[in-house]
Coordinates of C-alpha atoms in Angstrom, one line a residue:
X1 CA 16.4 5.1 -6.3
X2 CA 17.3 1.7 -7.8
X3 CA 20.7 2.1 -8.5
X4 CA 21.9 -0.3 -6.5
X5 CA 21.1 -3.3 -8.8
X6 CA 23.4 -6.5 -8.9
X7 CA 23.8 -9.7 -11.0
X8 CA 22.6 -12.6 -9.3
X9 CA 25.2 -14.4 -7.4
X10 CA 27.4 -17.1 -9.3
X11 CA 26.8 -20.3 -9.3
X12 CA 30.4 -21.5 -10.5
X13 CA 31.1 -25.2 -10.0
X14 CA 33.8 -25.4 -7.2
X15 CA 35.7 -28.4 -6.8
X16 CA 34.4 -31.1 -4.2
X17 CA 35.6 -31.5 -1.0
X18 CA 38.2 -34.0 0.1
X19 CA 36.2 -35.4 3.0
X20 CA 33.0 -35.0 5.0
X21 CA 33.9 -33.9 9.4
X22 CA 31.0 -33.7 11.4
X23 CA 31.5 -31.9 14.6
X24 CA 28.8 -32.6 17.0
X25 CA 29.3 -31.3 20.6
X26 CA 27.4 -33.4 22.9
X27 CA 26.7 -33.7 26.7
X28 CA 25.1 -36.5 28.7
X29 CA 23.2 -38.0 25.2
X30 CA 23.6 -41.9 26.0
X31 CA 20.3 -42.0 25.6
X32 CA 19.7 -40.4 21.9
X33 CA 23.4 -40.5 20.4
X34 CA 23.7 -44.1 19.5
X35 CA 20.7 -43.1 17.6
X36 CA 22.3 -39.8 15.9
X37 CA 25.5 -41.8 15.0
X38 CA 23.2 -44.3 12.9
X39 CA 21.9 -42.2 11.4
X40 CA 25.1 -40.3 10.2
X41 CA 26.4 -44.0 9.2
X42 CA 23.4 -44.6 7.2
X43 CA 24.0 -41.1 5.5
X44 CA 27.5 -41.6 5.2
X45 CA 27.1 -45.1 3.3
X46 CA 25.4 -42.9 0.6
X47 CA 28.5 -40.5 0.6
X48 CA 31.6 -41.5 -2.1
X49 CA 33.9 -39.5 0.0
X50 CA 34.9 -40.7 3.6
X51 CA 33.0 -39.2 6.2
X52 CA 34.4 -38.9 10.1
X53 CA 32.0 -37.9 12.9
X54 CA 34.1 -36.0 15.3
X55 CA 32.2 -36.4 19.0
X56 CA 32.9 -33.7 21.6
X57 CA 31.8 -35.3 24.8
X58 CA 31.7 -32.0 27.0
X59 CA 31.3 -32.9 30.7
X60 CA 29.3 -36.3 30.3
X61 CA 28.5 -37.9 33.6
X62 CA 27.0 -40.7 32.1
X63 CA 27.5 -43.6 29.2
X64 CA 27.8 -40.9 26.3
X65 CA 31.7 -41.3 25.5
X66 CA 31.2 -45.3 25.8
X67 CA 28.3 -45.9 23.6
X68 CA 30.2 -43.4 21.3
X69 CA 33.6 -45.1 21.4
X70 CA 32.0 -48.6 21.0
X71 CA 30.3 -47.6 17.9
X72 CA 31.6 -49.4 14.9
X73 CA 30.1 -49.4 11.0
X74 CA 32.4 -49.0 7.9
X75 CA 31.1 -46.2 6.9
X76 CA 31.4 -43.6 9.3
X77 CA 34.7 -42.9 11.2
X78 CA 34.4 -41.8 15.1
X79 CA 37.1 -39.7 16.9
X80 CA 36.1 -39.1 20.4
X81 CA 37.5 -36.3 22.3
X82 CA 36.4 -35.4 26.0
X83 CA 36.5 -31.8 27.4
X84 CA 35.3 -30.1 31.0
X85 CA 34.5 -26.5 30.7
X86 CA 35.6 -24.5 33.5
X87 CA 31.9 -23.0 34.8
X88 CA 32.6 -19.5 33.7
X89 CA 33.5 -20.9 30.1
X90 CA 30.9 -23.9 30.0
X91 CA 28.1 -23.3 27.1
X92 CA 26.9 -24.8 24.1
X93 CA 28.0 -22.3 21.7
X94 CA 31.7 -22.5 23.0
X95 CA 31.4 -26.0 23.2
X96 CA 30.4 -26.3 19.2
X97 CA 32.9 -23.7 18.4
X98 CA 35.3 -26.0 19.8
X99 CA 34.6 -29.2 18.4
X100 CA 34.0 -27.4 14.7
X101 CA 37.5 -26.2 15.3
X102 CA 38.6 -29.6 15.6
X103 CA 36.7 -30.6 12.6
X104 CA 37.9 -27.8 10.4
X105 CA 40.5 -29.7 8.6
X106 CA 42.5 -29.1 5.0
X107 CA 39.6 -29.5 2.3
X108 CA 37.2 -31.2 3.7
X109 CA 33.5 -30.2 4.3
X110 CA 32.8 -29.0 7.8
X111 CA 29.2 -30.0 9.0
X112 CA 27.4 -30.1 12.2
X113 CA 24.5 -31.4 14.2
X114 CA 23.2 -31.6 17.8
X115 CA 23.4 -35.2 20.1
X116 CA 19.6 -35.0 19.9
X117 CA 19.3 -35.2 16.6
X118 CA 18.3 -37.6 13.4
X119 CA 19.6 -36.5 10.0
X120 CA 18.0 -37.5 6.7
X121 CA 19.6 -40.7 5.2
X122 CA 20.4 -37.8 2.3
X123 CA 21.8 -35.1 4.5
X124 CA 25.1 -35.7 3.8
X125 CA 25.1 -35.8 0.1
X126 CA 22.3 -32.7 -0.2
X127 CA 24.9 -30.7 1.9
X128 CA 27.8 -31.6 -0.3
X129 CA 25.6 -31.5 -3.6
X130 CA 25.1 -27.5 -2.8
X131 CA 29.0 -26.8 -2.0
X132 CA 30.1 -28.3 -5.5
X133 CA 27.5 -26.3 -6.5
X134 CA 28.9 -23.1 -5.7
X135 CA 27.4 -22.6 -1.8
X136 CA 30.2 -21.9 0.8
X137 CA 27.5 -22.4 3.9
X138 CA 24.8 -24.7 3.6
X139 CA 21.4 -24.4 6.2
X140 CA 19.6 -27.3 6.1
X141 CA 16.2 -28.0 7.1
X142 CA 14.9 -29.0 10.8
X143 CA 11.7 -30.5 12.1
X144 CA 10.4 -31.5 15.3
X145 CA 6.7 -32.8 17.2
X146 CA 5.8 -29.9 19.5
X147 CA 2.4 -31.2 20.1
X148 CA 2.7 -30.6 23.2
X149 CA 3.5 -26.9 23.0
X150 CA 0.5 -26.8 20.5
X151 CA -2.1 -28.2 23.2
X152 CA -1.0 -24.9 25.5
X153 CA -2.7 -21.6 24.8
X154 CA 0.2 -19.7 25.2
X155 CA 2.0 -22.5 22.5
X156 CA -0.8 -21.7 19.9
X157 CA -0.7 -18.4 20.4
X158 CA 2.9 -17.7 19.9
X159 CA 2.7 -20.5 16.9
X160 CA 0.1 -19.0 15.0
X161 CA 1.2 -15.5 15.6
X162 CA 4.9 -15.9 15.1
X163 CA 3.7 -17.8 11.5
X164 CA 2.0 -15.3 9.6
X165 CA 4.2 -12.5 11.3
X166 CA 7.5 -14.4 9.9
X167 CA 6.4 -15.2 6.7
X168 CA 6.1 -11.4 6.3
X169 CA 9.5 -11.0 7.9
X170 CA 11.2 -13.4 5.4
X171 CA 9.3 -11.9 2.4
X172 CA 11.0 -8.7 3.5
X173 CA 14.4 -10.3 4.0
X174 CA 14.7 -12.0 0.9
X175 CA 14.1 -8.5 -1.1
X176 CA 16.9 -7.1 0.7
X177 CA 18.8 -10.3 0.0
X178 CA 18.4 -10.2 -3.6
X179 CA 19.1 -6.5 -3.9
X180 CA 22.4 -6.8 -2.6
X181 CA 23.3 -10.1 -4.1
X182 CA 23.5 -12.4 -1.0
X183 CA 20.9 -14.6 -3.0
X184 CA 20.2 -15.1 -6.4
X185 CA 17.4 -12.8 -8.5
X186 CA 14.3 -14.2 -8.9
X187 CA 15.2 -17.5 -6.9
X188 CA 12.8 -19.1 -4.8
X189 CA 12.0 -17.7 -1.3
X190 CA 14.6 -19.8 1.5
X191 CA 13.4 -21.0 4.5
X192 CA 15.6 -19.4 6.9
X193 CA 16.3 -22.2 9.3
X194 CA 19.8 -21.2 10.6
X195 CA 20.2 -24.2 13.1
X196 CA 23.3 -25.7 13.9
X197 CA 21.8 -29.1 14.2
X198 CA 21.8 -28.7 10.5
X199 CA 24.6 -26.9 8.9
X200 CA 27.8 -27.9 6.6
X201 CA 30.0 -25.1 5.8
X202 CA 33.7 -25.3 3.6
X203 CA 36.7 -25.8 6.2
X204 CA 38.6 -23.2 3.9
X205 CA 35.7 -20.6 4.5
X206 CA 35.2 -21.2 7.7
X207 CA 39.1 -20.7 9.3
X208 CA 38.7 -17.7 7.1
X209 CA 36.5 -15.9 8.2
X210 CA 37.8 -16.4 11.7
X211 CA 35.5 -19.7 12.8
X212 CA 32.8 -19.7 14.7
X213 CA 31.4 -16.5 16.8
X214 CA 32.7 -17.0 20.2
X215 CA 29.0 -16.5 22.1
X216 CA 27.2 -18.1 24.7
X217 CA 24.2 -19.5 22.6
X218 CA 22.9 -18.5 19.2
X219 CA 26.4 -19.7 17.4
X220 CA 24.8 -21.0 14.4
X221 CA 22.9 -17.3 14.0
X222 CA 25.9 -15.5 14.3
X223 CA 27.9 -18.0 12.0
X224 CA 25.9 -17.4 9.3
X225 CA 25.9 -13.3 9.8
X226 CA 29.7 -13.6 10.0
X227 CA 29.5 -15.3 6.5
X228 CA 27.4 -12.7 5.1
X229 CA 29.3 -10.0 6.0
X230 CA 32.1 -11.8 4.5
X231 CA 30.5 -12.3 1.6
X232 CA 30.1 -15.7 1.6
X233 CA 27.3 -17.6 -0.9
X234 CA 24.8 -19.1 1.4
X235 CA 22.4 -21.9 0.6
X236 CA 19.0 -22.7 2.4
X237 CA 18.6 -26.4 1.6
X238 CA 15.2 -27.8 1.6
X239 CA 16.7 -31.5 1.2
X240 CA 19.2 -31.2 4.2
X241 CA 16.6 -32.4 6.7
X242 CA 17.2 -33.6 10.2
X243 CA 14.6 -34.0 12.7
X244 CA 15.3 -32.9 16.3
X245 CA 13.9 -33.8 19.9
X246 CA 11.1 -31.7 21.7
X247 CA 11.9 -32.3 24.8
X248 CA 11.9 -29.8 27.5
X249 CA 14.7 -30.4 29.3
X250 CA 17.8 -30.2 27.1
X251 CA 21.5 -29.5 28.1
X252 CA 21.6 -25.7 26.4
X253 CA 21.1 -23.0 28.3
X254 CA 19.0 -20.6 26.3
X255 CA 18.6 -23.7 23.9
X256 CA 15.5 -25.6 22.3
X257 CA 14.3 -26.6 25.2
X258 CA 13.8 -23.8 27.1
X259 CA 12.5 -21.6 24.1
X260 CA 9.7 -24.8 24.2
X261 CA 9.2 -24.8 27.8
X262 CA 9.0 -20.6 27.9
X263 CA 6.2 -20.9 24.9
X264 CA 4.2 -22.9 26.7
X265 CA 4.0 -20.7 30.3
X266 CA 2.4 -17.2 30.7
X267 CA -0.1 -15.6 28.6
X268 CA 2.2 -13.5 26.3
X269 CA 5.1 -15.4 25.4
X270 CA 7.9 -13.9 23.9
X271 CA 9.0 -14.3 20.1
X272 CA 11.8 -15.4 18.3
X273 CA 14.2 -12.4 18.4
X274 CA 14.4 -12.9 14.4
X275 CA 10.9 -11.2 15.0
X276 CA 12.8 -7.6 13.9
X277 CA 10.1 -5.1 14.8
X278 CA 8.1 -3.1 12.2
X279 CA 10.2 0.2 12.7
X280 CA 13.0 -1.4 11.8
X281 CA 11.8 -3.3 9.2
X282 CA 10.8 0.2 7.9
X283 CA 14.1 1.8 8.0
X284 CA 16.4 -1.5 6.5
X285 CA 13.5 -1.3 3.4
X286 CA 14.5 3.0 3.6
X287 CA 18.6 2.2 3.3
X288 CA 17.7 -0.6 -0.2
X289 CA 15.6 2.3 -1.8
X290 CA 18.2 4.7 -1.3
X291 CA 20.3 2.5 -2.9
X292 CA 22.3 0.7 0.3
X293 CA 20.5 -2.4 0.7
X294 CA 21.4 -3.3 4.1
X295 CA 23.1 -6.6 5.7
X296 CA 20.0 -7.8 7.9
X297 CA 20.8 -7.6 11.4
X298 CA 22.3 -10.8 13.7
X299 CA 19.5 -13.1 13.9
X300 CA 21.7 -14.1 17.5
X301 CA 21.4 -10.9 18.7
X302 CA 18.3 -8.7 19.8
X303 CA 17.2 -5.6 17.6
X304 CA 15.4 -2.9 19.5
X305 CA 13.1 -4.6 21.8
X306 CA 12.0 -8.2 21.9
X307 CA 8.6 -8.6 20.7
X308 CA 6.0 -10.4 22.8
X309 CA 2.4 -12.4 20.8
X310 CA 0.8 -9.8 21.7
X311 CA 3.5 -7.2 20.0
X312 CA 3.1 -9.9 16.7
X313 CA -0.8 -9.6 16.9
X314 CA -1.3 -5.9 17.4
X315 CA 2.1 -4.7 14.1
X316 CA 0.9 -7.8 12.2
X317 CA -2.0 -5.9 10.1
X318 CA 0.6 -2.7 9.6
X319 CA 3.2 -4.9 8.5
X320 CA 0.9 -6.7 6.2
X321 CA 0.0 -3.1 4.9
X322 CA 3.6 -2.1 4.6
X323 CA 4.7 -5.4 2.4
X324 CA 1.3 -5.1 0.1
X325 CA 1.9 -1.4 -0.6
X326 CA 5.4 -0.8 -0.2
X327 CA 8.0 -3.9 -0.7
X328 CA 6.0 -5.6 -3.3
X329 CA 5.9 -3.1 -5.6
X330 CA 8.9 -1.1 -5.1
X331 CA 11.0 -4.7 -5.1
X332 CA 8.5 -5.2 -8.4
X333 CA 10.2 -1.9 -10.4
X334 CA 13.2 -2.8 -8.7
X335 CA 13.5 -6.4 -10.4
X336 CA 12.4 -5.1 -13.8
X337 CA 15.2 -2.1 -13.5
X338 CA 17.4 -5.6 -12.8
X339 CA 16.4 -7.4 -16.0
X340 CA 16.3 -4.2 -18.5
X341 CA 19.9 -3.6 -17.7
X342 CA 20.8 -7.0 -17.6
X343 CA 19.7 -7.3 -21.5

């Protein structure tokens, strides 16, 4: 029943990076990317290594390429490149695979972040202080004012459900992680943000495992499956914080925005499809006690059906059940079968 017990994953120093590339895909930002770039200076001044900001400007029709090409600090280097889509091809997950492609050079650490956003003056350095510290992917934190999604009923509904159902969710998923060694025994609990306005991952790993996912939106999910199922160590980092816009109209298409704007209309909004329902929570738990502890499914993909609030409100008490009298204290017998044969 617990046979499939595993060491916790190895934190072996690797050696640093050469250099820090940012890829940051952007589209009509000249009002929020002079602000993003001085931020990523400020971060960079902090950084021993040099750091280079590589700015995809995909389509702008206004002042984005100009504000970006007239930027100028020591620390931070700017390389410009302009791209049209064709319409068929035009999206932001091909247009950040594209511009992490052009980032992914020779040693250096790949990261990337959205035109909309303000990294930490540390983000840089916490990224590359987990890399030399054996992480091959790095998810950093994200935060953002959605106020105004709060003051909607249908916002604080979905909030306050989607909260307590995904705490449950993680709780479930880090179990699973830790019994097949995609993150260390008895290490804290991660936060699961798997944004690509916050993300840093080693060139070398990522032209290995064959870049990023070529999808429409939910790139940054489906990076980070791809790594797992390459076996790739992954690092949730509570100190790689960037803070993003709430705005409603953004340039995505199945982006930020829109999840905001959807949240706040209707009675029953839907939920994060990282909402996995109970059923299936049920049989990924069933495959770890029998001793296969599953990969957890693509977090960019939909499993089953999409859950609505109402959907969180009505499993939420089972689920609560399920962890209390199931995962706890099968996961419990599991981690001391882990430390007797570990002595």
């Amino acid at each position: 029943m617990y046979g499939s017990c595993v060491a916790p994953i190895s934190q072996s120093l690797q050696p640093p990076p050469d250099q820090i590339v940012i890829a940051i895909p952007v589209r009509n930002e000249a009002a929020r990317i002079g602000r993003l770039l001085g931020a990523l200076a400020v971060a960079a001044s902090r950084c021993h290594l040099p750091v280079t900001a590589v700015v995809l400007a995909n389509d702008c029709r206004d002042r984005t390429s100009a504000i970006a090409r007239g930027f100028a600090r020591p620390s931070l280097q700017i390389e410009l490149r302009e791209i049209s889509f064709p319409d068929h091809q035009a999206s932001a997950g091909r247009a950040r695979r594209v511009a992490m492609d052009m980032a992914a050079r020779g040693d250096a650490l790949l990261m990337t972040t959205d035109g909309d956003a303000v990294p930490d003056p540390g983000w840089i350095n916490a990224a590359l202080g987990a890399v030399v510290t054996g992480a091959d992917l790095v998810c950093g934190a994200i935060t953002a004012c959605v106020d105004h999604v709060l003051a909607t009923a249908s916002g604080a509904r979905i909030t306050r459900a989607e909260g307590a159902y995904a705490a449950l969710v993680h709780e479930v998923r880090h179990c699973l992680d830790q019994m097949a060694g995609r993150q260390a025994v008895s290490a804290a609990r991660p936060h699961y943000m798997e944004s690509g306005a916050s993300m840093a991952i080693r060139a070398r790993a990522y032209r290995a495992i064959g870049g990023l996912p070529c999808v429409d939106a939910g790139e940054d999910r489906a990076l980070v499956h791809r790594a797992e199922a390459h076996g790739l160590r992954i690092r949730y980092a509570d100190d790689m914080r960037v803070r993003v816009s709430s705005r409603l109209h953004g340039r995505a298409q199945g982006g930020m925005a829109e999840c905001l704007r959807q949240r706040m209309c209707g009675g029953d909004p839907l939920a994060d499809q990282a909402m996995l329902p109970l059923e299936a929570l049920r049989r990924l738990w069933a495959e770890a006690l029998a001793g296969r502890p599953p990969g957890f499914p693509d977090r960019a993909q939909i499993y089953g059906t999409r859950l609505r609030a109402s959907d969180l409100e009505r499993d939420l008490p089972e689920l609560n059940h399920f962890v209390a009298t199931a995962v706890r204290p099968h996961f419990a017998r599991w981690m001391q079968t882990a430390r007797d044969r570990a002595a």
